[in-house]
Each structure stands twice: as C-alpha cells, then as structure tokens.
mmCIF file of C-alpha atoms in Angstrom:
data_model
loop_
_atom_site.group_PDB
_atom_site.id
_atom_site.type_symbol
_atom_site.label_atom_id
_atom_site.label_comp_id
_atom_site.label_asym_id
_atom_site.label_seq_id
_atom_site.Cartn_x
_atom_site.Cartn_y
_atom_site.Cartn_z
ATOM 1 C CA MET A 50 65.040 -9.966 8.159
ATOM 2 C CA ASN A 51 63.538 -9.102 10.729
ATOM 3 C CA LYS A 52 60.945 -11.608 10.714
ATOM 4 C CA SER A 53 64.120 -14.692 10.670
ATOM 5 C CA LYS A 54 64.452 -17.126 13.281
ATOM 6 C CA GLU A 55 67.733 -16.247 14.888
ATOM 7 C CA LEU A 56 66.194 -11.635 15.289
ATOM 8 C CA LEU A 57 62.686 -13.934 17.111
ATOM 9 C CA GLY A 58 65.264 -15.936 19.208
ATOM 10 C CA ILE A 59 67.308 -13.014 20.458
ATOM 11 C CA ARG A 60 64.171 -10.849 20.821
ATOM 12 C CA TYR A 61 62.682 -13.511 23.273
ATOM 13 C CA ILE A 62 66.039 -14.474 24.732
ATOM 14 C CA SER A 63 65.988 -10.776 25.480
ATOM 15 C CA ILE A 64 62.159 -10.774 27.028
ATOM 16 C CA ILE A 65 63.149 -13.874 29.518
ATOM 17 C CA VAL A 66 65.421 -11.840 31.108
ATOM 18 C CA LEU A 67 64.194 -8.940 31.318
ATOM 19 C CA PHE A 68 61.723 -10.938 33.697
ATOM 20 C CA MET A 69 64.621 -13.635 35.099
ATOM 21 C CA GLU A 70 65.541 -9.669 36.199
ATOM 22 C CA ILE A 71 61.646 -9.397 37.664
ATOM 23 C CA PHE A 72 61.708 -12.739 39.642
ATOM 24 C CA LEU A 73 65.330 -12.871 40.469
ATOM 25 C CA SER A 74 66.096 -9.262 42.271
ATOM 26 C CA ASN A 75 63.131 -8.330 43.983
ATOM 27 C CA ASP A 76 61.868 -10.443 47.679
ATOM 28 C CA ASP A 77 57.840 -8.841 46.216
ATOM 29 C CA ILE A 78 57.743 -9.324 42.558
ATOM 30 C CA LYS A 79 55.778 -5.895 40.996
ATOM 31 C CA TYR A 80 53.444 -6.564 39.318
ATOM 32 C CA ILE A 81 54.036 -2.960 36.829
ATOM 33 C CA GLN A 82 57.021 -4.106 35.847
ATOM 34 C CA VAL A 83 56.048 -8.034 34.703
ATOM 35 C CA ILE A 84 53.372 -5.004 33.584
ATOM 36 C CA PHE A 85 55.898 -2.679 31.186
ATOM 37 C CA VAL A 86 57.496 -5.322 29.576
ATOM 38 C CA LEU A 87 54.147 -7.387 28.144
ATOM 39 C CA LEU A 88 53.307 -3.667 27.549
ATOM 40 C CA LEU A 89 56.906 -3.087 25.257
ATOM 41 C CA THR A 90 57.354 -7.004 24.076
ATOM 42 C CA LEU A 91 53.512 -5.829 21.996
ATOM 43 C CA ASN A 92 54.729 -3.137 21.629
ATOM 44 C CA ASN A 93 58.160 -5.180 19.949
ATOM 45 C CA HIS A 94 55.361 -7.341 17.848
ATOM 46 C CA LEU A 95 52.631 -4.672 16.322
ATOM 47 C CA ARG A 96 55.746 -3.043 14.794
ATOM 48 C CA MET A 97 57.060 -6.555 13.674
ATOM 49 C CA TYR A 98 54.002 -7.855 12.298
ATOM 50 C CA TYR A 99 51.526 -5.524 12.007
ATOM 51 C CA ILE A 100 53.197 -1.940 11.266
ATOM 52 C CA LYS A 101 53.586 -1.555 7.407
ATOM 53 C CA SER A 102 53.950 1.951 7.182
ATOM 54 C CA GLN A 103 57.998 4.192 8.110
ATOM 55 C CA ARG A 104 55.659 7.394 9.797
ATOM 56 C CA GLY A 105 54.348 4.022 11.837
ATOM 57 C CA ILE A 106 57.409 2.314 12.754
ATOM 58 C CA ILE A 107 59.375 5.576 13.822
ATOM 59 C CA LEU A 108 56.576 6.300 15.424
ATOM 60 C CA SER A 109 56.638 3.048 17.232
ATOM 61 C CA LEU A 110 60.676 3.282 17.622
ATOM 62 C CA SER A 111 60.549 6.219 19.838
ATOM 63 C CA ILE A 112 57.114 5.547 21.612
ATOM 64 C CA GLU A 113 59.676 2.447 23.362
ATOM 65 C CA ILE A 114 63.338 4.402 23.410
ATOM 66 C CA ILE A 115 60.869 6.686 26.127
ATOM 67 C CA ALA A 116 59.490 3.646 27.476
ATOM 68 C CA ILE A 117 62.864 2.460 28.124
ATOM 69 C CA GLY A 118 63.950 4.620 29.665
ATOM 70 C CA ILE A 119 61.698 5.736 31.974
ATOM 71 C CA ALA A 120 61.444 1.836 32.552
ATOM 72 C CA TYR A 121 64.493 2.136 33.339
ATOM 73 C CA SER A 122 65.120 5.214 35.923
ATOM 74 C CA ILE A 123 62.082 2.635 38.130
ATOM 75 C CA PHE A 124 62.664 -0.187 37.498
ATOM 76 C CA GLY A 125 66.401 -0.337 37.215
ATOM 77 C CA GLY A 126 67.604 -3.493 35.078
ATOM 78 C CA ASN A 127 70.029 -4.063 32.445
ATOM 79 C CA ILE A 128 68.997 -1.399 29.572
ATOM 80 C CA ILE A 129 70.930 -3.685 26.228
ATOM 81 C CA PHE A 130 68.019 -6.576 26.957
ATOM 82 C CA TYR A 131 65.071 -3.407 27.447
ATOM 83 C CA LEU A 132 67.260 -1.918 23.706
ATOM 84 C CA LEU A 133 68.082 -5.305 21.472
ATOM 85 C CA GLY A 134 64.531 -5.559 19.972
ATOM 86 C CA ILE A 135 65.212 -1.075 18.793
ATOM 87 C CA ILE A 136 68.515 -1.791 17.854
ATOM 88 C CA ILE A 137 67.094 -5.333 15.481
ATOM 89 C CA ASP A 138 64.184 -2.900 14.223
ATOM 90 C CA ALA A 139 66.828 0.156 13.187
ATOM 91 C CA ASN A 140 67.916 -2.099 10.390
ATOM 92 C CA ILE A 141 64.429 -1.592 8.212
ATOM 93 C CA VAL A 142 63.351 2.031 9.067
ATOM 94 C CA GLU A 143 64.478 3.363 5.536
ATOM 95 C CA GLY A 144 67.372 6.293 5.081
ATOM 96 C CA LYS A 145 70.180 6.047 7.272
ATOM 97 C CA LEU A 146 69.874 9.647 9.077
ATOM 98 C CA LEU A 147 66.305 7.964 9.882
ATOM 99 C CA ARG A 148 68.530 5.258 10.876
ATOM 100 C CA TYR A 149 71.030 7.269 12.566
ATOM 101 C CA GLY A 150 69.319 9.264 14.104
ATOM 102 C CA ILE A 151 67.007 6.500 15.672
ATOM 103 C CA LEU A 152 70.749 4.982 18.197
ATOM 104 C CA GLY A 153 71.496 8.676 17.830
ATOM 105 C CA LEU A 154 68.598 8.458 20.635
ATOM 106 C CA LEU A 155 70.074 5.156 22.145
ATOM 107 C CA PHE A 156 72.896 5.935 22.127
ATOM 108 C CA LEU A 157 72.539 9.187 23.949
ATOM 109 C CA GLU A 158 69.572 7.203 26.077
ATOM 110 C CA VAL A 159 72.025 5.252 27.024
ATOM 111 C CA VAL A 160 74.524 8.438 28.393
ATOM 112 C CA VAL A 161 71.805 9.683 30.224
ATOM 113 C CA ILE A 162 70.159 7.412 31.986
ATOM 114 C CA SER A 163 73.372 4.256 32.736
ATOM 115 C CA GLU A 164 75.348 4.242 35.648
ATOM 116 C CA THR A 165 77.950 1.678 33.706
ATOM 117 C CA SER A 166 77.281 4.081 30.378
ATOM 118 C CA LEU A 167 80.845 3.666 28.094
ATOM 119 C CA ILE A 168 81.117 0.244 29.257
ATOM 120 C CA ASN A 169 76.548 0.429 27.842
ATOM 121 C CA LEU A 170 78.022 2.159 24.911
ATOM 122 C CA VAL A 171 80.705 -0.512 23.587
ATOM 123 C CA ILE A 172 78.462 -2.506 23.867
ATOM 124 C CA LEU A 173 75.404 -1.625 21.824
ATOM 125 C CA THR A 174 77.804 -0.031 19.451
ATOM 126 C CA ILE A 175 79.347 -4.167 19.401
ATOM 127 C CA ILE A 176 75.983 -5.479 18.413
ATOM 128 C CA TYR A 177 74.610 -3.398 16.192
ATOM 129 C CA ILE A 178 77.949 -3.247 14.485
ATOM 130 C CA LEU A 179 76.532 -7.930 13.983
ATOM 131 C CA PHE A 180 73.370 -6.435 13.395
ATOM 132 C CA CYS A 181 74.641 -4.794 10.039
ATOM 133 C CA TYR A 182 76.932 -7.758 9.305
ATOM 134 C CA ILE A 183 74.132 -9.750 10.176
ATOM 135 C CA GLU A 184 71.573 -7.449 7.208
ATOM 136 C CA LEU A 185 74.528 -7.440 4.619
ATOM 137 C CA LEU A 186 74.837 -11.356 4.724
ATOM 138 C CA TYR A 187 70.858 -12.017 4.670
ATOM 139 C CA ARG A 188 70.782 -9.451 1.966
ATOM 140 C CA SER A 189 73.540 -10.593 -0.667
ATOM 141 C CA LYS A 190 71.375 -14.527 0.060
ATOM 142 C CA MET A 191 67.866 -13.156 -0.747
ATOM 143 C CA ASP A 192 69.742 -11.430 -3.972
ATOM 144 C CA ALA A 193 71.503 -14.955 -4.879
ATOM 145 C CA GLN A 194 68.236 -16.255 -4.539
ATOM 146 C CA LYS A 195 66.158 -14.541 -7.199
ATOM 147 C CA LEU A 196 69.516 -14.249 -9.693
ATOM 148 C CA TYR A 197 69.083 -18.028 -8.940
ATOM 149 C CA ASP A 198 65.629 -18.073 -9.663
ATOM 150 C CA LYS A 199 65.977 -16.148 -12.906
ATOM 151 C CA LEU A 200 68.629 -18.962 -14.429
ATOM 152 C CA LYS A 201 66.087 -21.481 -13.063
ATOM 153 C CA VAL A 202 63.608 -19.741 -15.356
ATOM 154 C CA SER A 203 65.155 -18.718 -18.229
ATOM 155 C CA GLU A 204 65.989 -22.511 -18.356
#
C-alpha cells in the first residue's frame, strides 16, 4: 500500500510545500534547510523502496521523528507537512503496539514543540483516520482481486 500513486502524490506534495515554505518565508535562502529537507526525503525514499525489515523501518521512522523535531524547532514551518510521510508509513508497521507507539511519539512531539498543538493534533488525527480508511479500502481491493484470480483459475 505504501507505494500507491495517491499516497506518493501526497508525499511529494508535502515535500513541495516544505520547499515552498523555505523559499517564500525568508529573504535569504538557508541552504541548510534545503539540505535537511532533502535528507528527510532521502530517508523517506529509502524506507519506502529499499528497507524491507521491520527493525529497519522502525529505526528509520525513529530517526525521522527525532530529525523532524530538531528541524521544526530550528527552522519552523508547518509541522503537519513534516509528519505526513511518517503517518503514511506508520500504517505499514506490523503490530498494533508498535504502530500506536510510533503515533504516540508523533503526537507527543507535536504537543511538546508546536505552538498550536491542539489544532495540529486534531488535523493529524483526522489525517491518520483517513489513511486507515484508505488502507482498509486497499486491503479489501486486494482480497477481492485474489478471490477473482482464484475464480478465474478454477474455471
């Protein structure tokens, strides 16, 4: 599910918005901000395409959560766009305890470092619920496809 076109589009839109915040907010472009967003994007792509083990995915998510906290406290911006990739990838972590642990860390990070934490928490919760619904639809589509393939083979 993490490689669907729609979710990739959401990831890329959030990255574009982060770059727009960098270029539009300051008169002077801070190259360290651009490099930091590129490193977050690189970590996101490594997690999406190359890291297959659960331990590697959790390590990558943990590193990105810490890096986003540092980036937000230094550079500012809108924390929701920093966290969209992690929210998408939190759905692929196996085990509800780990998934909710990662989401708990995200929500704790938003409360600790964000000025408008209540609004951001509500928005992140709504986004997570929507991603859970998308995952449910995706899985039911895959189950229907498997059933169709079984029926097609049995004919």
